Tab-separated table of C-alpha atoms and ligand atoms in Angstrom:
chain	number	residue	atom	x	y	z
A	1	UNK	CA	-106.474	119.567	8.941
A	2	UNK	CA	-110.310	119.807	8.755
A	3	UNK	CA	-112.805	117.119	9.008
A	4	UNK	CA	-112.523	116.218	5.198
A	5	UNK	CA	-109.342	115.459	5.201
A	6	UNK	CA	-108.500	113.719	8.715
A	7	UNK	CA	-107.757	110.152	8.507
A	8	UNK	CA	-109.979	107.542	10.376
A	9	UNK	CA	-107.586	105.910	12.930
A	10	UNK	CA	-108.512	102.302	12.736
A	11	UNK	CA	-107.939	99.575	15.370
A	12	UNK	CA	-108.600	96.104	14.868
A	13	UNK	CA	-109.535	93.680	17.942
A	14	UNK	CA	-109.813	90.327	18.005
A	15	UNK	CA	-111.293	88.507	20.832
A	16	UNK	CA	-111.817	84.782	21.652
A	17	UNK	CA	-110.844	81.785	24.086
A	18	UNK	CA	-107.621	80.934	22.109
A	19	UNK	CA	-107.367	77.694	23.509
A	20	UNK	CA	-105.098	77.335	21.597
A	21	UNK	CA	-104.630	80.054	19.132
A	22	UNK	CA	-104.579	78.740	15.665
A	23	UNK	CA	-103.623	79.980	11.712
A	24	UNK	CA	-107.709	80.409	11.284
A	25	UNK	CA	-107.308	83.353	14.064
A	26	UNK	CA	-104.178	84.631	12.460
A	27	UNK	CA	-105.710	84.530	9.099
A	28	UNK	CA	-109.008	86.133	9.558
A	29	UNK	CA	-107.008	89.135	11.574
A	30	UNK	CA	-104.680	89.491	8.799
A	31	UNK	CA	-106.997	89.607	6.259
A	32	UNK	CA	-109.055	92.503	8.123
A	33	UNK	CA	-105.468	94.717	8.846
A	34	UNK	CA	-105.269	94.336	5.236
A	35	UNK	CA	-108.445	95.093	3.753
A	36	UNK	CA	-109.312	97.798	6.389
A	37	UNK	CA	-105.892	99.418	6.893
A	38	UNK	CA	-106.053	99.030	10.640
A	39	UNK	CA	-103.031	100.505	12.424
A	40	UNK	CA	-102.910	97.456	14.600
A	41	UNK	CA	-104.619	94.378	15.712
A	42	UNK	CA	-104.781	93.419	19.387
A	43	UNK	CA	-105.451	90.144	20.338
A	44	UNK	CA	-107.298	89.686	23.636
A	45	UNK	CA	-107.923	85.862	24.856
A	46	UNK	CA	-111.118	85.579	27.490
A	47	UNK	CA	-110.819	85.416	31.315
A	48	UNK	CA	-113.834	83.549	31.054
A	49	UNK	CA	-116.016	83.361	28.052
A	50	UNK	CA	-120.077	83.914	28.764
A	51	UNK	CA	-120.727	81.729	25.709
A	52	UNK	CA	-119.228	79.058	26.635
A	53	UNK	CA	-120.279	77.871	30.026
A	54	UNK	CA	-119.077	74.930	32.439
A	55	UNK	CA	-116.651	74.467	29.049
A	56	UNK	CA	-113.391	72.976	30.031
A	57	UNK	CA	-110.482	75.473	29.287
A	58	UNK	CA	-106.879	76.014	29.978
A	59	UNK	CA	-105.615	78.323	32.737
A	60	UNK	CA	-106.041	82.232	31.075
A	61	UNK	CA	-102.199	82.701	31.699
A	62	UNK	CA	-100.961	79.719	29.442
A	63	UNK	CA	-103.735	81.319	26.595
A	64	UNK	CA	-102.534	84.477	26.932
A	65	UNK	CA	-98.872	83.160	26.788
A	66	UNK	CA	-99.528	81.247	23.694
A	67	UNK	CA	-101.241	84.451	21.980
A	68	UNK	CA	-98.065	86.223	22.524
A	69	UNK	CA	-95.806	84.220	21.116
A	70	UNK	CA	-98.338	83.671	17.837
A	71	UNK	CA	-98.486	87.565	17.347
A	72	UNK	CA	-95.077	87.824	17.504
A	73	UNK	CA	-94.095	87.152	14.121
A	74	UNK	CA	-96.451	90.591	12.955
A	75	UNK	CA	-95.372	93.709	14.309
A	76	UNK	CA	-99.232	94.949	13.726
A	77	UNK	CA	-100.024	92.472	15.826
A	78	UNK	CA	-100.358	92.696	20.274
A	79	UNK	CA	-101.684	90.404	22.684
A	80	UNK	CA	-103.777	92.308	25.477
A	81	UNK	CA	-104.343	91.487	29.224
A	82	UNK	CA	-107.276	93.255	29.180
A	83	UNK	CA	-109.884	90.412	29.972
A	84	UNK	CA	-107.574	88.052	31.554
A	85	UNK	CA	-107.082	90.316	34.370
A	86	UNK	CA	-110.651	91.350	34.695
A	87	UNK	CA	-112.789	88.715	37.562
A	88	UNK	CA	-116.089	88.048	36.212
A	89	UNK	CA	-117.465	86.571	32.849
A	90	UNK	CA	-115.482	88.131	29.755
A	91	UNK	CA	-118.377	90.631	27.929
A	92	UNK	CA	-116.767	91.969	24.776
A	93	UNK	CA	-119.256	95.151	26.045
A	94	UNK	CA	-117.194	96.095	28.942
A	95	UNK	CA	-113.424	95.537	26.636
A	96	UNK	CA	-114.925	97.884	24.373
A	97	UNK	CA	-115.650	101.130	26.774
A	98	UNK	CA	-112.118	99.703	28.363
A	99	UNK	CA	-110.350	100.081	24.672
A	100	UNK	CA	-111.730	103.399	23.880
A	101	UNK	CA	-111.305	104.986	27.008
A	102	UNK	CA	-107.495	103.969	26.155
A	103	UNK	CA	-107.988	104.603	22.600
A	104	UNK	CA	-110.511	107.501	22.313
A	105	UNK	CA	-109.222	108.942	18.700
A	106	UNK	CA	-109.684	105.236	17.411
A	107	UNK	CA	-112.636	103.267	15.663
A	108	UNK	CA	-113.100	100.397	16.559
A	109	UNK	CA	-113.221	97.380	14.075
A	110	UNK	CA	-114.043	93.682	16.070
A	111	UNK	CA	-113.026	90.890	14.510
A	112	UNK	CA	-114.957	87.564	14.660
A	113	UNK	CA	-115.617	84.272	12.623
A	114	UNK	CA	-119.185	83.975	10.837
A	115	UNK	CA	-120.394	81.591	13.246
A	116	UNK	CA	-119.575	83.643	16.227
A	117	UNK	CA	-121.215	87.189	14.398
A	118	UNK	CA	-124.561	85.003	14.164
A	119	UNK	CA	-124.757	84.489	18.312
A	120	UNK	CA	-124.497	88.354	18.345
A	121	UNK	CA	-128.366	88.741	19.157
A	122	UNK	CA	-127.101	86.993	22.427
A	123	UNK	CA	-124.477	89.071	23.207
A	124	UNK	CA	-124.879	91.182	26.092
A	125	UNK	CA	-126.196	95.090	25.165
A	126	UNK	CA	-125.632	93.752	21.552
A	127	UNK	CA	-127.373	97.241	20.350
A	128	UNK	CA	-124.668	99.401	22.138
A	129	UNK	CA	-121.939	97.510	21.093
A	130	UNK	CA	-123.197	97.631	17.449
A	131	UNK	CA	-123.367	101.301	17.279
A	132	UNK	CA	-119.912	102.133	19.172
A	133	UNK	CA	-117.578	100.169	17.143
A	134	UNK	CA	-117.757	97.841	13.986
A	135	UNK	CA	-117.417	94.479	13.621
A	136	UNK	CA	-115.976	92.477	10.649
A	137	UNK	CA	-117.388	88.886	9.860
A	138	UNK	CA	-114.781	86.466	8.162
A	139	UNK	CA	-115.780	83.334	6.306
A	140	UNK	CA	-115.394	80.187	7.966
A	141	UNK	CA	-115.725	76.965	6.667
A	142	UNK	CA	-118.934	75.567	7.423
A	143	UNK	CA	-120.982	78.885	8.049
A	144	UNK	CA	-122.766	80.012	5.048
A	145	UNK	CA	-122.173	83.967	4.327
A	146	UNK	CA	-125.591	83.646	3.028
A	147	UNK	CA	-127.224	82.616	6.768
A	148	UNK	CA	-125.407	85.164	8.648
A	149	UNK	CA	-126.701	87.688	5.937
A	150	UNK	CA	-130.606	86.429	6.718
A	151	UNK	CA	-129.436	86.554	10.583
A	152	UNK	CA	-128.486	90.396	9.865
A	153	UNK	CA	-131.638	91.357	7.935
A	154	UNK	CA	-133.416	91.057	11.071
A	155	UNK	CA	-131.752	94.074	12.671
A	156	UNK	CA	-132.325	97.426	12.248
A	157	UNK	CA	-130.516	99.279	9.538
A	158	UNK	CA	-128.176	101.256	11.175
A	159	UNK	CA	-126.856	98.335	13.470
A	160	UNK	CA	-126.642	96.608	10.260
A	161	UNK	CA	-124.612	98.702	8.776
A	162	UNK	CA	-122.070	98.714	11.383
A	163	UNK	CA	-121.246	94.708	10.408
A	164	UNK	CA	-118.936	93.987	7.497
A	165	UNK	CA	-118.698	90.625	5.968
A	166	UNK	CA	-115.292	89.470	4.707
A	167	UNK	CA	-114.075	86.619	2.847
A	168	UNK	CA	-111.123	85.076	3.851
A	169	UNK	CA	-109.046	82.109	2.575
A	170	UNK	CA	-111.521	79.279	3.964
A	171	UNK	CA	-109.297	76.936	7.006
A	172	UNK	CA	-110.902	74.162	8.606
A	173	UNK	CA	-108.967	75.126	11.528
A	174	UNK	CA	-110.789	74.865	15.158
A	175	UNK	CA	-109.272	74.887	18.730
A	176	UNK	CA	-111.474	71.848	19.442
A	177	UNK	CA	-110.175	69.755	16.957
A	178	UNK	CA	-106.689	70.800	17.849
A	179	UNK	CA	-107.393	69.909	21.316
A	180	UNK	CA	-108.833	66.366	20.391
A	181	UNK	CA	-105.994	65.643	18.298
A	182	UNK	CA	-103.255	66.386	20.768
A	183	UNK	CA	-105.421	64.128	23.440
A	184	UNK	CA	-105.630	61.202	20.522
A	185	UNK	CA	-101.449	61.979	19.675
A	186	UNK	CA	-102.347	63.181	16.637
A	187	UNK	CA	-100.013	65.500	14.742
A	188	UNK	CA	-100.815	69.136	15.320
A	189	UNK	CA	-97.869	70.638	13.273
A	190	UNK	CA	-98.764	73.233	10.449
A	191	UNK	CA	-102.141	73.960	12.198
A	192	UNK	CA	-101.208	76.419	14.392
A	193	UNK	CA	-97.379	78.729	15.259
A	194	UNK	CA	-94.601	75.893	15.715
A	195	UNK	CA	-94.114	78.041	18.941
A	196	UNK	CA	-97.615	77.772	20.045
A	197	UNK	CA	-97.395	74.093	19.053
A	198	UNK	CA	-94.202	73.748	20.909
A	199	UNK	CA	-95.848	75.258	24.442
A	200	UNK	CA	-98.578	73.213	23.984
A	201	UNK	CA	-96.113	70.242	24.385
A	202	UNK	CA	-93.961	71.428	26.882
A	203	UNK	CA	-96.804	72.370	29.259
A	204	UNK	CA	-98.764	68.961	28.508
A	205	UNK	CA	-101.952	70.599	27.502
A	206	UNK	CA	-104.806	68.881	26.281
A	207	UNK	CA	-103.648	65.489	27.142
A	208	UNK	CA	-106.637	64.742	29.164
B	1	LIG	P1	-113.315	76.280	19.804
B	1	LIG	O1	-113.159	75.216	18.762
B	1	LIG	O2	-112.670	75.983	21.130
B	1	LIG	O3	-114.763	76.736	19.951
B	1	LIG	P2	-112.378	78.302	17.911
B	1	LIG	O4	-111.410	77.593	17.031
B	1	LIG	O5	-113.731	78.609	17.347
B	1	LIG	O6	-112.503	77.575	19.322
B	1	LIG	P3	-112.222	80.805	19.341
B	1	LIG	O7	-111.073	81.195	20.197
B	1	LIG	O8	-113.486	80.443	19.992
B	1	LIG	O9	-111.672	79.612	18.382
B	1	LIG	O10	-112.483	81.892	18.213
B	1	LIG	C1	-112.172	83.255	18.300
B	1	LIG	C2	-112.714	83.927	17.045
B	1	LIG	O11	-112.019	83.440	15.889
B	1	LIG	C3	-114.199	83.642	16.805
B	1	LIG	O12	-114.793	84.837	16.326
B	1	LIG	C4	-114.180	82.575	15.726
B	1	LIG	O13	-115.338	82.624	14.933
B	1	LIG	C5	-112.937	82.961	14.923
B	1	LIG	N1	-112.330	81.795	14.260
B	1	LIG	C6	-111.880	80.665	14.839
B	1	LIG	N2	-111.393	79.800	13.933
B	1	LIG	C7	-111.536	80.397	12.719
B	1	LIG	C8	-111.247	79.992	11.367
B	1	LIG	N3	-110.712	78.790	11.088
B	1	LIG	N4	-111.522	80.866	10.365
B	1	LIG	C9	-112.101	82.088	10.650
B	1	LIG	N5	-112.404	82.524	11.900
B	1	LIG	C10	-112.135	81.702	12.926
């Protein structure tokens, strides 16, 4: 097969705290293994996320537990270990020379909400990690396409041009407000997996 005709393997990743993991997540990874044809998405919930310091989270195991069971339902779908097993802060930099030294025929396509793509001038060795794999911007209520596409004229073109935007179907979704509404006894139900929901009760999280 020459160079013409060889298919791109695509992989889809989609990091983030998780805490919990929600239909918005589910959604916005969906939507890009649809519209991109990636051959699978992995999920990979933060050991500790950089941006989002002295931030009061739940144990990594019980997020990576509750990513598992809300990928299960999507057989394109895999929850990874990857940065819950690695000490130190969580820099999407290091999972990505981790993924393609385990997936070196594969690009790359990262996964994030518009309001965490317009941080990415924070993001540590943002420059690298925008010229060794792609990332894929989905809508999210409340973040204007429009400001994330201002945001993005201020980098060079051929970092820009590794950055996809992507509509999605808009849901007000967020793990805060899940969290608040579980610690107010608020119903939680058709926000998030009913087995995510379910471990959520059963391990008392959030209540304080
Ligand atoms: P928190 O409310 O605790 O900050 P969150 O709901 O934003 O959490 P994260 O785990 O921080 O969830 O998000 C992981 C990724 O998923 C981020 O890129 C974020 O932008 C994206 N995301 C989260 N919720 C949605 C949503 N409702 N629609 C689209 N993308 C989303």
């Amino acid at each position: 097969m020459n160079n013409e005709t060889r298919k791109e393997h695509r992989l889809g990743v989609m990091g983030g705290t998780f805490d919990p993991i929600h239909y918005g997540h589910l959604v916005a990874a969906e939507g890009a293994r649809h519209s991109l044809s990636l051959e699978r998405v992995i999920f990979i919930p933060a050991g500790s996320p950089p941006h989002k310091p002295g931030y009061f989270i739940s144990e990594p195991r019980d997020r990576y537990t509750m990513t598992c069971l809300a990928v299960a339902s999507n057989s394109f779908f895999e929850a990874s270990t990857l940065e819950v097993d690695r000490p130190g802060p969580s820099y999407t930099i290091d999972t990505i020379h981790a993924l393609k030294q385990l997936y070196p025929e594969h690009q790359i396509y990262f996964i994030t909400g518009a309001d965490a793509l317009l941080e990415i001038l924070t993001w540590k060795a943002f420059e690298e990690l925008l010229t060794i794999c792609r990332f894929v911007a989905a809508t999210r209520p409340g973040y204007r396409l429009s400001e994330l596409q201002s945001k993005l004229n201020q980098l060079p073109g051929n970092l820009k041009q590794n950055i996809l935007c992507m509509e999605v179907p808009a849901l007000a979704i967020s793990s805060t407000d899940i969290r608040q509404r579980v610690r107010e006894g608020r119903p939680i139900k058709y926000l998030l997996p009913e087995s995510v929901e379910e471990y959520v009760l059963k391990k008392h999280l959030y209540r304080t």
